[in-house]
């Protein structure tokens, strides 16, 4: 995408679609541009279908044009950051891509494999840049584990396990649209897509066959419900909202699973599993990667935690043979968000290649969506369908340099 003819380059004009909780990632546009000598970018427009969202947009971006529909951004922006609710991702992304607007699409790419494929096929057909925000690949704990694997410290990877203790699940996912399968499909899309993507990265392959199990074990029994339209998660979140059965003000519709398990065979033969629970007291994710010469495991997933490595036979031993500290933020993923946004902006403005791939994002959707289909249909094994060869070729061909 050109930012103007040679000698007349202008700043990359960025728009935001959806001024909800996750729109905070757009704050990194200014930070990314300020940190670079060869990149200019600024938020010039915001679209949100709600009055409350447009009010937030005017308060946070007083110099930006605020509109109601994403279609109103056509001609006004070069790139758009899409942070709308999950079920709207595919349609909005397709509209913007067809209009020639580069898209940063918050994960998940879509809530079905079919919609994910439609987005990727549109990007391939139009040639418009598409980037899916799987920012957790840039998190310090993931980078550290990948470094250990890549240098061969545990040999050839054969198995990857992940347990996700979603201690904030009641507040994060059961008090708004996330609890409604018609809008989210399942939390194996919204919540698990990061972990499924990381499992693929650590295992060196994508899911080829998947089986799912799960149930609505706790939050379906909570009868205190109310409509929270116009509110954001920060309006109700509290660590004092405990224990889970004493939660109040859940979404009127609660029909997604709050505990689930996924078994995967990757396309390179690696075996993997993922477990997710939304009513644990603690909130973190624990990975185990087992290779032919050892295993690694993280204790904590943010700054202050460690990754331990075992490479000798013995009985149980929590110390391991080596221990590596996890750098980065001590909570959340602001550091990964900045790296992700910087990568997107430099890709669009300067044509630089990205480490995050839309094909990998599709693989995470496929694993989560088909695991959901499996668990709701007797835990039958389901094979992941292939993408069209032309779409794969589009996303695996080096990006041409951008003329500025």
Tab-separated table of C-alpha atoms in Angstrom:
chain	number	residue	atom	x	y	z
A	1	UNK	CA	0.000	0.000	0.000
A	2	UNK	CA	1.425	3.351	-0.991
A	3	UNK	CA	1.390	6.252	1.394
A	4	UNK	CA	1.722	8.695	-1.466
A	5	UNK	CA	3.990	9.274	-4.443
A	6	UNK	CA	7.736	9.533	-3.934
A	7	UNK	CA	8.572	12.818	-2.275
A	8	UNK	CA	4.999	13.398	-1.105
A	9	UNK	CA	4.678	10.758	1.595
A	10	UNK	CA	2.053	11.458	4.223
A	11	UNK	CA	1.403	9.812	7.582
A	12	UNK	CA	-0.430	6.503	7.507
A	13	UNK	CA	-4.066	7.315	8.256
A	14	UNK	CA	-5.419	4.819	10.759
A	15	UNK	CA	-9.033	4.205	11.713
A	16	UNK	CA	-10.552	2.257	14.603
A	17	UNK	CA	-13.662	0.127	14.182
A	18	UNK	CA	-15.298	-0.625	17.522
A	19	UNK	CA	-14.508	1.534	20.548
A	20	UNK	CA	-14.913	-1.174	23.184
A	21	UNK	CA	-12.604	-2.734	25.751
A	22	UNK	CA	-10.025	-4.019	23.281
A	23	UNK	CA	-9.793	-0.731	21.361
A	24	UNK	CA	-7.107	0.240	23.868
A	25	UNK	CA	-4.572	-1.462	21.593
A	26	UNK	CA	-4.946	1.469	19.185
A	27	UNK	CA	-3.202	3.679	21.732
A	28	UNK	CA	0.003	1.985	20.602
A	29	UNK	CA	-0.269	3.605	17.152
A	30	UNK	CA	1.167	6.870	18.442
A	31	UNK	CA	3.752	5.067	20.577
A	32	UNK	CA	4.933	2.907	17.680
A	33	UNK	CA	5.226	5.889	15.360
A	34	UNK	CA	7.049	7.994	17.955
A	35	UNK	CA	9.634	5.259	18.502
A	36	UNK	CA	10.522	5.055	14.794
A	37	UNK	CA	12.429	7.419	12.515
A	38	UNK	CA	10.934	6.017	9.311
A	39	UNK	CA	7.281	5.582	10.284
A	40	UNK	CA	4.500	8.132	10.576
A	41	UNK	CA	1.032	7.041	11.597
A	42	UNK	CA	-1.893	8.527	13.485
A	43	UNK	CA	-5.498	7.730	14.314
A	44	UNK	CA	-7.689	9.990	12.188
A	45	UNK	CA	-11.112	8.319	12.389
A	46	UNK	CA	-13.190	6.062	14.643
A	47	UNK	CA	-16.342	4.110	13.800
A	48	UNK	CA	-18.729	2.691	16.387
A	49	UNK	CA	-22.375	1.719	16.043
A	50	UNK	CA	-23.277	2.772	19.608
A	51	UNK	CA	-23.737	6.216	21.115
A	52	UNK	CA	-21.559	5.224	24.075
A	53	UNK	CA	-18.753	4.059	21.807
A	54	UNK	CA	-18.791	7.275	19.817
A	55	UNK	CA	-18.687	9.279	23.049
A	56	UNK	CA	-15.623	7.329	24.167
A	57	UNK	CA	-14.039	7.929	20.770
A	58	UNK	CA	-14.545	11.688	20.950
A	59	UNK	CA	-13.064	11.776	24.441
A	60	UNK	CA	-9.982	9.718	23.579
A	61	UNK	CA	-9.367	10.981	20.032
A	62	UNK	CA	-10.659	14.578	19.964
A	63	UNK	CA	-8.960	15.314	16.635
A	64	UNK	CA	-10.406	12.252	14.880
A	65	UNK	CA	-13.541	12.058	12.766
A	66	UNK	CA	-16.161	9.931	14.566
A	67	UNK	CA	-18.701	8.025	12.475
A	68	UNK	CA	-21.322	5.323	13.024
A	69	UNK	CA	-20.455	2.715	10.376
A	70	UNK	CA	-17.205	1.142	9.226
A	71	UNK	CA	-18.202	1.890	5.636
A	72	UNK	CA	-17.884	5.583	6.436
A	73	UNK	CA	-14.120	5.111	6.766
A	74	UNK	CA	-13.669	4.405	3.048
A	75	UNK	CA	-11.553	7.173	1.543
A	76	UNK	CA	-10.658	8.542	4.977
A	77	UNK	CA	-8.148	5.917	6.173
A	78	UNK	CA	-5.378	3.718	4.794
A	79	UNK	CA	-5.609	1.116	7.552
A	80	UNK	CA	-8.178	0.085	10.143
A	81	UNK	CA	-7.884	-1.581	13.541
A	82	UNK	CA	-10.956	-3.784	13.973
A	83	UNK	CA	-11.794	-4.452	17.638
A	84	UNK	CA	-15.510	-5.129	17.349
A	85	UNK	CA	-17.263	-8.161	18.925
A	86	UNK	CA	-16.196	-11.504	17.505
A	87	UNK	CA	-19.258	-12.352	15.418
A	88	UNK	CA	-18.801	-9.149	13.370
A	89	UNK	CA	-15.117	-9.686	12.491
A	90	UNK	CA	-15.516	-11.498	9.194
A	91	UNK	CA	-18.111	-9.211	7.570
A	92	UNK	CA	-16.311	-6.006	8.595
A	93	UNK	CA	-12.890	-7.279	7.544
A	94	UNK	CA	-14.210	-8.394	4.151
A	95	UNK	CA	-15.835	-4.990	3.526
A	96	UNK	CA	-12.643	-3.127	4.405
A	97	UNK	CA	-10.370	-5.424	2.415
A	98	UNK	CA	-12.563	-5.013	-0.667
A	99	UNK	CA	-12.338	-1.241	-0.197
A	100	UNK	CA	-8.543	-1.438	-0.211
A	101	UNK	CA	-8.165	-0.635	3.486
A	102	UNK	CA	-5.439	-2.618	5.259
A	103	UNK	CA	-6.882	-4.488	8.234
A	104	UNK	CA	-5.571	-5.177	11.720
A	105	UNK	CA	-8.141	-7.705	12.930
A	106	UNK	CA	-8.305	-8.521	16.606
A	107	UNK	CA	-8.270	-12.252	17.293
A	108	UNK	CA	-10.096	-14.465	16.726
A	109	UNK	CA	-10.037	-14.068	12.968
A	110	UNK	CA	-13.650	-15.321	12.887
A	111	UNK	CA	-15.909	-17.644	14.872
A	112	UNK	CA	-16.204	-20.352	12.201
A	113	UNK	CA	-13.725	-21.958	9.816
A	114	UNK	CA	-15.908	-20.970	6.906
A	115	UNK	CA	-15.868	-17.273	7.829
A	116	UNK	CA	-12.129	-17.380	8.533
A	117	UNK	CA	-11.539	-18.804	5.068
A	118	UNK	CA	-13.764	-16.136	3.510
A	119	UNK	CA	-11.618	-13.402	5.078
A	120	UNK	CA	-8.345	-14.954	3.952
A	121	UNK	CA	-9.649	-15.644	0.458
A	122	UNK	CA	-10.784	-12.017	0.167
A	123	UNK	CA	-7.385	-10.734	1.273
A	124	UNK	CA	-5.706	-12.996	-1.267
A	125	UNK	CA	-8.052	-11.954	-4.066
A	126	UNK	CA	-7.770	-8.211	-3.391
A	127	UNK	CA	-4.120	-8.077	-2.357
A	128	UNK	CA	-5.057	-5.808	0.551
A	129	UNK	CA	-2.862	-6.325	3.652
A	130	UNK	CA	-4.451	-8.415	6.423
A	131	UNK	CA	-2.925	-8.848	9.876
A	132	UNK	CA	-4.538	-10.791	12.735
A	133	UNK	CA	-3.611	-9.668	16.248
A	134	UNK	CA	-2.309	-12.853	17.821
A	135	UNK	CA	-0.171	-10.680	20.066
A	136	UNK	CA	0.504	-13.431	22.612
A	137	UNK	CA	3.134	-14.898	20.289
A	138	UNK	CA	5.137	-11.784	21.164
A	139	UNK	CA	4.699	-12.244	24.931
A	140	UNK	CA	7.935	-12.768	26.839
A	141	UNK	CA	6.969	-16.217	28.136
A	142	UNK	CA	6.212	-17.481	24.630
A	143	UNK	CA	9.374	-16.007	23.133
A	144	UNK	CA	11.419	-17.639	25.890
A	145	UNK	CA	9.842	-21.064	25.407
A	146	UNK	CA	10.348	-20.881	21.665
A	147	UNK	CA	14.011	-19.963	22.144
A	148	UNK	CA	14.514	-23.016	24.371
A	149	UNK	CA	12.826	-25.253	21.814
A	150	UNK	CA	14.626	-23.718	18.831
A	151	UNK	CA	18.082	-24.218	20.304
A	152	UNK	CA	17.325	-27.900	20.800
A	153	UNK	CA	17.516	-27.898	24.565
A	154	UNK	CA	14.756	-30.500	24.923
A	155	UNK	CA	15.375	-32.309	21.634
A	156	UNK	CA	12.656	-32.818	19.028
A	157	UNK	CA	9.222	-31.762	20.275
A	158	UNK	CA	6.720	-34.611	20.470
A	159	UNK	CA	3.981	-33.304	22.805
A	160	UNK	CA	2.601	-29.934	23.935
A	161	UNK	CA	0.139	-29.508	26.804
A	162	UNK	CA	-1.544	-26.337	28.031
A	163	UNK	CA	-3.727	-25.777	31.078
A	164	UNK	CA	-5.419	-22.377	31.278
A	165	UNK	CA	-6.739	-21.339	34.688
A	166	UNK	CA	-9.131	-18.520	33.808
A	167	UNK	CA	-9.689	-17.224	37.303
A	168	UNK	CA	-11.248	-14.006	35.975
A	169	UNK	CA	-13.580	-15.920	33.688
A	170	UNK	CA	-16.794	-14.999	35.460
A	171	UNK	CA	-16.121	-11.290	34.943
A	172	UNK	CA	-14.366	-11.502	31.588
A	173	UNK	CA	-16.720	-13.822	29.741
A	174	UNK	CA	-20.030	-14.456	31.483
A	175	UNK	CA	-21.453	-10.967	31.990
A	176	UNK	CA	-21.774	-9.842	28.371
A	177	UNK	CA	-22.026	-11.203	24.827
A	178	UNK	CA	-19.103	-13.600	25.367
A	179	UNK	CA	-21.506	-15.921	27.217
A	180	UNK	CA	-23.791	-16.273	24.188
A	181	UNK	CA	-22.748	-18.965	21.714
A	182	UNK	CA	-24.686	-17.219	18.941
A	183	UNK	CA	-22.194	-14.359	19.216
A	184	UNK	CA	-18.967	-16.092	20.230
A	185	UNK	CA	-19.518	-19.724	19.185
A	186	UNK	CA	-17.439	-20.864	22.168
A	187	UNK	CA	-14.681	-19.689	24.451
A	188	UNK	CA	-12.407	-22.038	22.534
A	189	UNK	CA	-12.468	-19.216	19.968
A	190	UNK	CA	-12.445	-16.076	22.116
A	191	UNK	CA	-10.244	-17.238	24.975
A	192	UNK	CA	-8.385	-20.285	23.676
A	193	UNK	CA	-7.280	-18.898	20.308
A	194	UNK	CA	-4.104	-17.458	21.855
A	195	UNK	CA	-3.166	-20.766	23.448
A	196	UNK	CA	-4.064	-22.866	20.424
A	197	UNK	CA	-1.891	-20.557	18.317
A	198	UNK	CA	1.001	-20.892	20.778
A	199	UNK	CA	0.601	-24.694	20.859
A	200	UNK	CA	1.015	-24.646	17.086
A	201	UNK	CA	4.080	-22.413	17.381
A	202	UNK	CA	5.728	-24.588	20.042
A	203	UNK	CA	4.760	-27.821	18.286
A	204	UNK	CA	5.968	-26.672	14.884
A	205	UNK	CA	2.728	-27.573	13.086
A	206	UNK	CA	-0.984	-26.872	12.818
A	207	UNK	CA	-3.872	-28.988	14.053
A	208	UNK	CA	-4.899	-31.651	11.541
A	209	UNK	CA	-7.413	-33.573	13.685
A	210	UNK	CA	-9.221	-32.429	16.815
A	211	UNK	CA	-11.528	-33.812	19.506
A	212	UNK	CA	-13.322	-31.683	22.114
A	213	UNK	CA	-15.095	-32.244	25.419
A	214	UNK	CA	-16.693	-29.711	27.727
A	215	UNK	CA	-19.715	-28.495	29.652
A	216	UNK	CA	-21.376	-25.532	31.331
A	217	UNK	CA	-20.586	-26.798	34.811
A	218	UNK	CA	-20.971	-23.758	37.094
A	219	UNK	CA	-22.205	-20.484	35.615
A	220	UNK	CA	-25.369	-22.028	34.206
A	221	UNK	CA	-26.530	-22.437	37.818
A	222	UNK	CA	-26.227	-18.696	38.571
A	223	UNK	CA	-29.707	-17.210	38.185
A	224	UNK	CA	-28.855	-13.533	38.826
A	225	UNK	CA	-28.826	-12.049	35.309
A	226	UNK	CA	-29.118	-8.599	33.735
A	227	UNK	CA	-28.533	-6.733	30.492
A	228	UNK	CA	-25.281	-4.754	30.610
A	229	UNK	CA	-25.634	-2.942	27.286
A	230	UNK	CA	-23.461	0.145	27.241
A	231	UNK	CA	-21.110	-1.153	29.930
A	232	UNK	CA	-17.530	-2.401	29.527
A	233	UNK	CA	-15.832	-5.151	31.490
A	234	UNK	CA	-13.950	-2.606	33.585
A	235	UNK	CA	-17.280	-1.354	34.916
A	236	UNK	CA	-17.961	-4.591	36.808
A	237	UNK	CA	-14.643	-6.402	37.238
A	238	UNK	CA	-13.482	-7.085	40.792
A	239	UNK	CA	-11.336	-9.759	42.418
A	240	UNK	CA	-13.964	-9.737	45.179
A	241	UNK	CA	-16.486	-11.327	42.783
A	242	UNK	CA	-15.912	-14.729	44.372
A	243	UNK	CA	-16.800	-17.584	44.724
A	244	UNK	CA	-18.129	-18.323	41.241
A	245	UNK	CA	-21.627	-19.421	42.310
A	246	UNK	CA	-22.089	-16.083	44.091
A	247	UNK	CA	-21.475	-14.046	40.950
A	248	UNK	CA	-24.227	-11.530	40.147
A	249	UNK	CA	-25.416	-9.861	36.986
A	250	UNK	CA	-24.490	-12.548	34.479
A	251	UNK	CA	-25.518	-12.132	30.856
A	252	UNK	CA	-29.189	-12.968	30.182
A	253	UNK	CA	-27.981	-15.736	27.836
A	254	UNK	CA	-25.338	-18.098	29.235
A	255	UNK	CA	-24.875	-21.129	27.017
A	256	UNK	CA	-21.122	-21.433	26.399
A	257	UNK	CA	-19.009	-24.019	28.183
A	258	UNK	CA	-17.090	-22.888	31.270
A	259	UNK	CA	-14.796	-25.941	31.319
A	260	UNK	CA	-13.448	-27.584	28.179
A	261	UNK	CA	-10.725	-29.905	26.917
A	262	UNK	CA	-9.220	-30.316	23.474
A	263	UNK	CA	-7.072	-33.121	22.055
A	264	UNK	CA	-5.116	-32.389	18.879
A	265	UNK	CA	-2.911	-34.192	16.407
A	266	UNK	CA	-0.772	-31.673	14.530
A	267	UNK	CA	0.068	-32.089	10.868
A	268	UNK	CA	3.639	-33.080	11.796
A	269	UNK	CA	2.507	-35.819	14.184
A	270	UNK	CA	2.978	-33.851	17.430
A	271	UNK	CA	0.290	-34.650	20.020
A	272	UNK	CA	-1.214	-31.741	21.947
A	273	UNK	CA	-3.864	-30.976	24.532
A	274	UNK	CA	-5.546	-27.871	25.895
A	275	UNK	CA	-7.657	-27.468	29.024
A	276	UNK	CA	-9.596	-24.344	30.015
A	277	UNK	CA	-11.514	-23.615	33.231
A	278	UNK	CA	-13.330	-20.358	34.028
A	279	UNK	CA	-13.940	-20.856	37.730
A	280	UNK	CA	-10.448	-21.312	39.169
A	281	UNK	CA	-9.251	-18.933	41.906
A	282	UNK	CA	-5.941	-18.221	40.111
A	283	UNK	CA	-5.462	-16.750	36.654
A	284	UNK	CA	-2.565	-17.936	34.481
A	285	UNK	CA	-1.641	-20.444	31.787
A	286	UNK	CA	0.753	-23.358	32.174
A	287	UNK	CA	2.515	-24.933	29.198
A	288	UNK	CA	4.481	-28.172	29.119
A	289	UNK	CA	6.536	-29.036	26.053
A	290	UNK	CA	8.029	-32.524	25.922
A	291	UNK	CA	10.807	-33.446	23.521
A	292	UNK	CA	13.089	-36.396	22.880
A	293	UNK	CA	15.721	-35.048	25.301
A	294	UNK	CA	13.736	-33.278	28.014
A	295	UNK	CA	10.802	-31.038	28.796
A	296	UNK	CA	10.083	-27.440	29.701
A	297	UNK	CA	7.321	-25.890	31.799
A	298	UNK	CA	6.468	-22.313	32.708
A	299	UNK	CA	5.624	-21.311	36.279
A	300	UNK	CA	3.805	-18.030	35.830
A	301	UNK	CA	3.204	-16.453	32.427
A	302	UNK	CA	4.294	-12.841	32.947
A	303	UNK	CA	7.308	-10.963	34.294
A	304	UNK	CA	8.557	-12.526	37.523
A	305	UNK	CA	7.707	-16.058	36.451
A	306	UNK	CA	10.172	-18.673	35.233
A	307	UNK	CA	10.505	-21.396	32.617
A	308	UNK	CA	12.100	-24.573	33.962
A	309	UNK	CA	13.818	-27.304	31.968
A	310	UNK	CA	14.317	-30.947	32.948
A	311	UNK	CA	16.925	-32.939	30.978
A	312	UNK	CA	17.970	-35.771	33.344
A	313	UNK	CA	16.084	-38.797	34.713
A	314	UNK	CA	14.953	-38.748	38.350
A	315	UNK	CA	11.836	-38.847	40.512
A	316	UNK	CA	9.731	-35.768	41.085
A	317	UNK	CA	11.762	-32.585	41.353
A	318	UNK	CA	10.294	-29.101	41.159
A	319	UNK	CA	13.690	-27.419	40.681
A	320	UNK	CA	14.516	-28.843	37.251
A	321	UNK	CA	17.978	-28.754	35.697
A	322	UNK	CA	17.821	-25.134	34.498
A	323	UNK	CA	15.617	-22.143	35.172
A	324	UNK	CA	15.132	-19.060	32.991
A	325	UNK	CA	13.436	-15.862	34.200
A	326	UNK	CA	10.482	-14.467	32.262
A	327	UNK	CA	10.895	-10.791	31.401
A	328	UNK	CA	8.193	-8.332	30.386
A	329	UNK	CA	5.167	-6.886	32.126
A	330	UNK	CA	4.008	-8.400	35.406
A	331	UNK	CA	0.364	-8.513	34.306
A	332	UNK	CA	-1.505	-8.232	31.046
A	333	UNK	CA	0.237	-8.033	27.681
A	334	UNK	CA	0.883	-4.358	26.925
A	335	UNK	CA	4.431	-5.130	25.802
A	336	UNK	CA	3.207	-7.723	23.308
A	337	UNK	CA	0.490	-5.314	22.124
A	338	UNK	CA	3.090	-2.681	21.266
A	339	UNK	CA	5.236	-5.133	19.299
A	340	UNK	CA	2.164	-6.392	17.458
A	341	UNK	CA	0.902	-2.936	16.503
A	342	UNK	CA	4.375	-1.841	15.437
A	343	UNK	CA	4.684	-4.904	13.202
A	344	UNK	CA	1.335	-4.171	11.559
A	345	UNK	CA	2.083	-0.507	10.909
A	346	UNK	CA	5.524	-1.216	9.478
A	347	UNK	CA	4.070	-3.941	7.273
A	348	UNK	CA	1.471	-1.587	5.807
A	349	UNK	CA	3.605	1.542	5.592
A	350	UNK	CA	6.981	0.060	4.672
A	351	UNK	CA	6.195	-3.389	3.287
A	352	UNK	CA	8.183	-5.161	5.986
A	353	UNK	CA	7.389	-8.879	6.491
A	354	UNK	CA	5.511	-9.975	9.620
A	355	UNK	CA	6.142	-12.794	12.058
A	356	UNK	CA	2.409	-13.241	12.654
A	357	UNK	CA	0.608	-15.027	9.820
A	358	UNK	CA	-3.084	-14.971	8.858
A	359	UNK	CA	-2.686	-18.653	7.995
A	360	UNK	CA	-1.628	-19.333	11.601
A	361	UNK	CA	-4.633	-17.323	12.788
A	362	UNK	CA	-6.879	-19.493	10.627
A	363	UNK	CA	-5.285	-22.610	12.135
A	364	UNK	CA	-6.189	-21.391	15.635
A	365	UNK	CA	-9.798	-20.738	14.544
A	366	UNK	CA	-9.981	-24.165	12.912
A	367	UNK	CA	-8.764	-25.917	16.059
A	368	UNK	CA	-11.148	-24.001	18.339
A	369	UNK	CA	-14.217	-24.029	16.095
A	370	UNK	CA	-13.907	-27.695	15.173
A	371	UNK	CA	-13.176	-28.686	18.784
A	372	UNK	CA	-16.416	-26.913	19.673
A	373	UNK	CA	-18.268	-28.779	16.948
A	374	UNK	CA	-16.772	-32.016	18.270
A	375	UNK	CA	-17.667	-31.448	21.930
A	376	UNK	CA	-21.263	-30.551	21.026
A	377	UNK	CA	-21.617	-33.649	18.844
A	378	UNK	CA	-20.481	-36.520	21.019
A	379	UNK	CA	-16.749	-35.746	20.911
A	380	UNK	CA	-16.330	-37.085	17.411
A	381	UNK	CA	-12.898	-36.544	15.804
A	382	UNK	CA	-12.929	-33.863	13.099
A	383	UNK	CA	-10.297	-33.253	10.434
A	384	UNK	CA	-9.316	-29.678	9.529
A	385	UNK	CA	-10.125	-28.842	5.869
A	386	UNK	CA	-7.345	-27.338	3.755
A	387	UNK	CA	-7.197	-23.758	2.542
A	388	UNK	CA	-7.199	-23.131	-1.240
A	389	UNK	CA	-3.688	-23.374	-2.676
A	390	UNK	CA	-3.881	-19.845	-4.105
A	391	UNK	CA	-4.679	-18.397	-0.693
A	392	UNK	CA	-1.781	-20.252	0.921
A	393	UNK	CA	0.546	-19.034	-1.832
A	394	UNK	CA	-0.572	-15.430	-1.327
A	395	UNK	CA	0.335	-15.432	2.361
A	396	UNK	CA	3.604	-17.320	1.951
A	397	UNK	CA	5.001	-15.130	-0.850
A	398	UNK	CA	7.312	-12.319	0.338
A	399	UNK	CA	5.600	-8.933	0.528
A	400	UNK	CA	6.815	-6.527	-2.175
A	401	UNK	CA	8.508	-3.341	-1.071
A	402	UNK	CA	6.261	-0.274	-0.723
A	403	UNK	CA	7.028	2.836	-2.699
A	404	UNK	CA	6.814	5.918	-0.554
